[in-house]
Short mmCIF file of C-alpha atoms in Angstrom, two decimals:
data_model
loop_
_atom_site.label_atom_id
_atom_site.label_comp_id
_atom_site.label_asym_id
_atom_site.label_seq_id
_atom_site.Cartn_x
_atom_site.Cartn_y
_atom_site.Cartn_z
CA MET A 1 -60.86 -8.73 -25.38
CA ALA A 2 -61.35 -8.60 -29.17
CA VAL A 3 -59.85 -5.97 -31.46
CA TYR A 4 -63.19 -4.16 -31.76
CA GLU A 5 -63.68 -4.24 -28.00
CA ILE A 6 -60.26 -2.72 -27.33
CA GLY A 7 -60.95 0.13 -29.73
CA ASN A 8 -64.46 0.59 -28.43
CA TYR A 9 -63.18 0.74 -24.86
CA ILE A 10 -60.63 3.43 -25.76
CA HIS A 11 -63.29 5.40 -27.63
CA ASP A 12 -65.79 5.22 -24.76
CA MET A 13 -63.22 6.24 -22.13
CA ARG A 14 -61.97 9.11 -24.30
CA VAL A 15 -65.49 10.48 -24.82
CA GLU A 16 -66.39 9.98 -21.14
CA ARG A 17 -63.33 11.99 -20.05
CA GLY A 18 -63.97 14.71 -22.62
CA TYR A 19 -60.71 14.40 -24.58
CA SER A 20 -60.36 14.97 -28.31
CA GLN A 21 -58.57 12.42 -30.49
CA GLU A 22 -55.78 14.96 -31.03
CA GLU A 23 -55.22 15.37 -27.27
CA LEU A 24 -55.16 11.65 -26.63
CA CYS A 25 -52.89 10.43 -29.42
CA PHE A 26 -50.46 13.37 -29.62
CA GLY A 27 -46.93 12.00 -29.90
CA ILE A 28 -48.16 8.37 -29.82
CA CYS A 29 -49.84 7.85 -33.19
CA SER A 30 -51.70 9.83 -35.85
CA VAL A 31 -55.35 10.82 -35.49
CA GLY A 32 -56.08 8.58 -38.48
CA ASN A 33 -54.53 5.59 -36.73
CA LEU A 34 -56.47 6.30 -33.54
CA SER A 35 -59.71 6.47 -35.54
CA LYS A 36 -58.97 3.06 -37.04
CA ILE A 37 -58.16 1.64 -33.60
CA GLU A 38 -61.39 3.02 -32.14
CA ASN A 39 -63.39 1.67 -35.08
CA GLY A 40 -61.83 -1.79 -34.77
CA ALA A 41 -60.19 -1.55 -38.21
CA ARG A 42 -56.63 -1.72 -36.90
CA MET A 43 -54.92 -3.95 -34.33
CA PRO A 44 -52.80 -1.69 -32.09
CA ASN A 45 -49.61 -3.05 -30.57
CA ARG A 46 -49.37 -3.49 -26.83
CA LYS A 47 -47.29 -0.39 -26.15
CA THR A 48 -49.67 1.88 -28.07
CA VAL A 49 -52.65 0.64 -26.07
CA GLU A 50 -50.62 0.99 -22.87
CA ALA A 51 -49.79 4.63 -23.64
CA LEU A 52 -53.37 5.50 -24.64
CA THR A 53 -54.91 3.90 -21.55
CA GLN A 54 -52.34 5.56 -19.30
CA ARG A 55 -53.28 8.97 -20.66
CA LEU A 56 -56.92 8.07 -20.11
CA GLY A 57 -56.17 7.00 -16.53
CA CYS A 58 -57.61 3.53 -17.17
CA ARG A 59 -56.50 0.18 -15.84
CA GLU A 60 -54.45 -1.65 -18.48
CA VAL A 61 -57.05 -4.15 -19.70
CA PHE A 62 -55.16 -5.38 -22.74
CA LEU A 63 -52.58 -7.76 -21.31
CA GLN A 64 -54.50 -10.86 -22.29
CA TYR A 65 -54.06 -10.23 -25.99
CA SER A 66 -50.31 -9.47 -25.96
CA SER A 67 -48.19 -11.47 -28.40
CA LYS A 68 -45.36 -13.75 -27.28
CA GLU A 69 -42.80 -11.10 -28.31
CA GLU A 70 -44.64 -8.36 -26.43
CA MET A 71 -44.91 -10.50 -23.30
CA GLN A 72 -41.15 -11.08 -23.46
CA GLN A 73 -40.68 -7.31 -23.57
CA VAL A 74 -42.94 -6.96 -20.53
CA LYS A 75 -40.93 -9.57 -18.62
CA ILE A 76 -37.60 -7.83 -19.31
CA CYS A 77 -39.12 -4.40 -18.64
CA ASN A 78 -40.43 -5.55 -15.24
CA GLN A 79 -36.94 -6.78 -14.33
CA ILE A 80 -35.48 -3.39 -15.29
CA VAL A 81 -38.10 -1.52 -13.24
CA LYS A 82 -37.42 -3.71 -10.20
CA LYS A 83 -33.65 -3.16 -10.38
CA ILE A 84 -33.98 0.62 -10.73
CA ALA A 85 -36.54 0.82 -7.90
CA ASN A 86 -34.21 -1.13 -5.59
CA TYR A 87 -31.04 0.73 -6.69
CA GLN A 88 -29.59 -2.58 -7.92
CA TYR A 89 -27.48 -1.63 -10.93
CA GLU A 90 -25.47 -4.83 -11.30
CA GLY A 91 -26.67 -6.60 -14.45
CA LEU A 92 -28.90 -3.68 -15.44
CA GLU A 93 -26.94 -2.81 -18.58
CA GLU A 94 -27.28 -6.39 -19.87
CA LEU A 95 -31.05 -6.25 -19.29
CA ILE A 96 -31.32 -2.94 -21.15
CA ASP A 97 -29.32 -4.43 -24.05
CA ARG A 98 -31.72 -7.41 -24.17
CA PHE A 99 -34.70 -5.06 -24.08
CA GLU A 100 -33.27 -2.90 -26.87
CA ARG A 101 -32.86 -5.96 -29.12
CA THR A 102 -36.61 -6.60 -28.90
CA ILE A 103 -37.53 -3.11 -30.13
CA THR A 104 -38.66 -2.89 -33.75
CA LYS A 105 -37.98 0.04 -36.06
CA GLY A 106 -40.44 2.87 -35.49
CA ASP A 107 -41.40 1.73 -31.98
CA ILE A 108 -41.14 5.16 -30.38
CA LEU A 109 -42.62 4.26 -27.00
CA ASN A 110 -40.30 1.35 -26.19
CA SER A 111 -37.35 3.28 -27.65
CA GLN A 112 -38.18 6.17 -25.33
CA TYR A 113 -38.22 3.91 -22.27
CA CYS A 114 -34.97 2.21 -23.30
CA ARG A 115 -33.27 5.57 -23.77
CA PHE A 116 -34.52 6.74 -20.36
CA THR A 117 -33.15 3.66 -18.56
CA ARG A 118 -29.73 4.17 -20.15
CA ILE A 119 -29.66 7.74 -18.81
CA ILE A 120 -30.54 6.47 -15.32
CA LEU A 121 -27.74 3.90 -15.54
CA LYS A 122 -25.27 6.55 -16.71
CA GLN A 123 -26.17 8.74 -13.71
CA GLN A 124 -24.69 6.10 -11.42
CA LYS A 125 -21.37 6.11 -13.28
CA ASN A 126 -20.87 9.77 -14.10
CA GLN A 127 -23.17 12.45 -12.70
CA ASN A 128 -23.12 15.20 -15.31
CA TRP A 129 -26.53 16.67 -14.54
CA GLU A 130 -26.45 19.36 -17.23
CA GLN A 131 -25.84 16.77 -19.94
CA GLU A 132 -28.34 14.35 -18.43
CA ILE A 133 -31.09 16.98 -18.30
CA LYS A 134 -30.53 17.65 -22.00
CA GLU A 135 -30.71 13.92 -22.75
CA LEU A 136 -33.86 13.54 -20.64
CA GLU A 137 -35.49 16.49 -22.40
CA ASP A 138 -34.58 14.97 -25.78
CA THR A 139 -36.06 11.66 -24.62
CA LEU A 140 -39.26 13.37 -23.50
CA ARG A 141 -39.61 15.07 -26.86
CA MET A 142 -39.78 11.71 -28.62
CA THR A 143 -43.47 11.90 -27.67
CA LYS A 144 -43.64 15.63 -26.86
CA PRO A 145 -42.03 17.19 -29.97
CA ASN A 146 -39.62 20.12 -30.13
CA GLY A 147 -41.00 23.60 -29.77
CA ILE A 148 -43.37 22.72 -26.95
CA GLU A 149 -42.69 24.59 -23.72
CA MET A 150 -42.76 22.86 -20.33
CA LYS A 151 -46.02 24.59 -19.36
CA ALA A 152 -47.70 23.21 -22.47
CA ILE A 153 -46.31 19.72 -21.79
CA LEU A 154 -47.76 19.75 -18.28
CA LYS A 155 -51.17 20.86 -19.57
CA GLY A 156 -51.37 17.95 -22.02
CA LEU A 157 -52.08 14.29 -21.31
CA LEU A 158 -49.16 12.25 -19.99
CA THR A 159 -48.06 8.63 -20.05
CA TYR A 160 -46.40 7.17 -16.96
CA ASN A 161 -43.04 7.15 -18.76
CA GLU A 162 -43.40 10.87 -19.45
CA ILE A 163 -44.24 11.52 -15.79
CA VAL A 164 -41.14 9.67 -14.54
CA ILE A 165 -38.92 11.44 -17.09
CA LEU A 166 -40.26 14.81 -15.91
CA ILE A 167 -39.60 13.89 -12.26
CA ASN A 168 -35.99 13.11 -13.13
CA ILE A 169 -35.61 16.37 -15.06
CA ALA A 170 -36.80 18.20 -11.92
CA ARG A 171 -34.26 16.25 -9.82
CA GLY A 172 -31.55 17.36 -12.22
CA TYR A 173 -32.60 20.99 -11.93
CA ARG A 174 -32.26 20.72 -8.14
CA LYS A 175 -28.73 19.34 -8.48
CA LEU A 176 -27.84 22.36 -10.62
CA GLY A 177 -29.48 24.82 -8.21
CA ARG A 178 -32.23 25.70 -10.70
CA LEU A 179 -34.86 25.34 -8.00
CA GLU A 180 -37.68 27.35 -9.58
CA GLU A 181 -37.61 25.25 -12.75
CA GLY A 182 -37.72 22.04 -10.76
CA ILE A 183 -40.57 23.32 -8.59
CA GLU A 184 -42.54 24.37 -11.69
CA ILE A 185 -42.33 20.85 -13.11
CA LEU A 186 -43.25 19.05 -9.89
CA CYS A 187 -46.08 21.44 -9.00
CA GLY A 188 -47.39 20.91 -12.52
CA LEU A 189 -47.21 17.13 -12.11
CA LYS A 190 -48.91 17.32 -8.71
CA GLU A 191 -51.73 19.38 -10.20
CA TYR A 192 -51.97 16.89 -13.08
CA MET A 193 -52.33 13.99 -10.63
CA ASP A 194 -54.87 15.95 -8.56
CA THR A 195 -57.07 16.95 -11.51
CA HIS A 196 -56.89 13.98 -13.91
CA ILE A 197 -58.32 10.51 -13.57
CA ILE A 198 -55.33 8.24 -12.88
CA ASP A 199 -55.31 4.49 -12.33
CA GLN A 200 -54.97 4.10 -8.55
CA THR A 201 -52.24 1.45 -8.79
CA GLU A 202 -50.05 3.81 -10.78
CA LYS A 203 -50.97 6.84 -8.69
CA VAL A 204 -49.68 5.27 -5.47
CA GLN A 205 -46.35 4.63 -7.23
CA LYS A 206 -45.85 7.99 -8.94
CA TYR A 207 -47.53 10.50 -6.59
CA PRO A 208 -45.21 9.90 -3.58
CA MET A 209 -42.20 10.40 -5.90
CA ILE A 210 -43.59 13.80 -6.87
CA LEU A 211 -44.32 14.77 -3.24
CA PHE A 212 -40.87 13.70 -2.00
CA ASN A 213 -38.86 15.45 -4.72
CA LEU A 214 -41.01 18.57 -4.35
CA SER A 215 -40.40 18.54 -0.57
CA ASN A 216 -36.64 18.47 -1.25
CA LEU A 217 -36.84 21.49 -3.53
CA LEU A 218 -39.03 23.44 -1.12
CA MET A 219 -36.64 22.55 1.72
CA ASP A 220 -33.86 24.16 -0.32
CA LYS A 221 -36.12 27.22 -0.74
CA ARG A 222 -36.70 27.28 3.06
CA GLN A 223 -40.46 26.93 2.66
CA TYR A 224 -40.67 24.68 5.70
CA ALA A 225 -44.44 24.83 6.34
CA LYS A 226 -45.08 23.56 2.81
CA VAL A 227 -42.49 20.81 3.31
CA VAL A 228 -44.32 19.58 6.43
CA GLU A 229 -47.63 19.63 4.56
CA LEU A 230 -46.25 17.61 1.63
CA CYS A 231 -44.55 15.11 3.95
CA ASP A 232 -47.76 14.60 5.93
CA GLN A 233 -49.48 13.82 2.63
CA GLY A 234 -46.74 11.36 1.69
CA ILE A 235 -46.76 9.69 5.12
CA ALA A 236 -50.54 9.21 5.00
CA MET A 237 -50.43 7.85 1.45
CA SER A 238 -47.60 5.44 2.28
CA LYS A 239 -49.52 4.00 5.24
CA GLU A 240 -52.84 3.80 3.40
CA ASN A 241 -51.31 1.84 0.52
CA ASN A 242 -48.67 -0.20 2.41
CA ARG A 243 -45.86 1.31 0.34
CA PHE A 244 -42.87 2.12 2.52
CA CYS A 245 -39.99 2.89 0.15
CA LEU A 246 -40.28 6.66 0.71
CA PHE A 247 -42.03 6.49 4.09
CA PRO A 248 -38.90 7.05 6.26
CA LYS A 249 -37.68 9.81 3.93
CA PHE A 250 -40.94 11.71 4.39
CA LEU A 251 -40.53 11.41 8.17
CA ILE A 252 -36.94 12.69 7.98
CA ASN A 253 -37.79 15.65 5.74
CA LYS A 254 -40.70 16.52 8.02
CA GLY A 255 -38.42 16.38 11.07
CA LEU A 256 -35.77 18.58 9.45
CA ALA A 257 -38.39 21.14 8.41
CA LEU A 258 -39.86 21.18 11.93
CA MET A 259 -36.36 21.77 13.33
CA GLU A 260 -35.99 24.82 11.11
CA GLN A 261 -39.34 26.07 12.42
CA GLY A 262 -38.14 25.71 16.02
CA GLU A 263 -40.46 22.77 16.79
CA ARG A 264 -37.75 20.68 18.42
CA GLU A 265 -39.89 18.09 20.22
CA GLN A 266 -42.07 17.38 17.17
CA ALA A 267 -38.93 17.28 15.05
CA LYS A 268 -37.28 14.76 17.40
CA GLU A 269 -40.36 12.52 17.28
CA SER A 270 -40.50 12.58 13.47
CA LEU A 271 -36.77 11.96 13.06
CA LEU A 272 -36.82 9.09 15.54
CA ARG A 273 -39.73 7.51 13.68
CA GLY A 274 -37.76 7.90 10.47
CA TYR A 275 -34.79 6.18 12.09
CA CYS A 276 -36.99 3.29 13.26
CA ALA A 277 -38.49 2.95 9.77
CA PHE A 278 -35.04 2.81 8.16
CA TYR A 279 -33.98 0.28 10.81
CA ALA A 280 -37.03 -1.88 10.06
CA LEU A 281 -36.24 -1.73 6.34
CA GLY A 282 -32.63 -2.77 7.00
CA ASP A 283 -31.09 0.43 5.61
CA GLU A 284 -27.93 0.58 7.75
CA ARG A 285 -26.38 3.40 5.71
CA GLN A 286 -29.28 5.76 6.46
CA CYS A 287 -29.43 4.59 10.09
CA LYS A 288 -25.76 5.41 10.57
CA ARG A 289 -26.20 8.92 9.15
CA LEU A 290 -29.24 9.55 11.34
CA ARG A 291 -27.59 8.20 14.49
CA GLY A 292 -24.83 10.77 14.13
CA TYR A 293 -27.29 13.62 13.62
CA LEU A 294 -29.60 12.59 16.47
CA LYS A 295 -26.77 12.14 18.97
CA GLU A 296 -25.20 15.44 17.99
CA THR A 297 -28.50 17.33 18.25
CA TRP A 298 -29.96 15.60 21.32
CA LEU A 299 -26.85 14.31 23.07
CA ASP A 300 -28.46 13.55 26.43
CA SER A 301 -31.48 11.77 24.97
CA PHE A 302 -29.76 9.42 22.52
CA SER A 303 -26.16 8.92 23.63
CA ASN A 304 -26.81 5.42 25.01
CA THR A 305 -29.93 4.30 23.15
CA LEU A 306 -29.07 4.33 19.42
#
């Protein structure tokens, strides 16, 4: 795709979706720079195009023109994402260091992602949620500047990095017992996903994360009917898209919520399915925890079978 074609594509998608230049480029680049990109007068770097197309909800069509240096960044970044997704933190710090060395001065978007991954790594070593929330909020404001309230942030256009940062801020609020603030963020993100055009590949990755973390917060608030509804959504989405990382967790949360509603038989079925899913995924730690709960709650049914 030529320089003009990239800019033309961004322009056409922006106009089609009804966004102004100010809405699209806020925190990413200046309106003047976006105009030059759309007119084909300026070659944008890979990360800028990535952020713009994410906010437009478009498939990332630009990979073929990435430079050698940018492709190296992509390779390292993919390794980082894989490790974090699989909770494999050994060697992660070295990868982040390598990624940081590729970042040029003024590259806000890659700097933001690098800073975010360091916070995630630090969480595993020392869980100081109050400090980490502050650091996550500071990281978010690299592209959503100071003085903007959370409600305004959620009403704007978001990159996928910004979405994941917001999810982790909400998780931190839950750890601190600030449930309403966490719920506000995740409900805002859910509404954003429901009302904006989002690339389907990215939606099936991010949306279940929002549903699961929101179900945790609503469980803490004892809003069990809403928990069941969210988990049913997550279960259906997991099966439709063959993505099973959160699938057993949705089943477990649904079962626990049903128990609180007095629906013991439905709860038992959901929890047992969750156990089987964890077993199939080879998660012995979760299986062990569930075995204890199931045997304690339904002693006669499971004493000899699990």
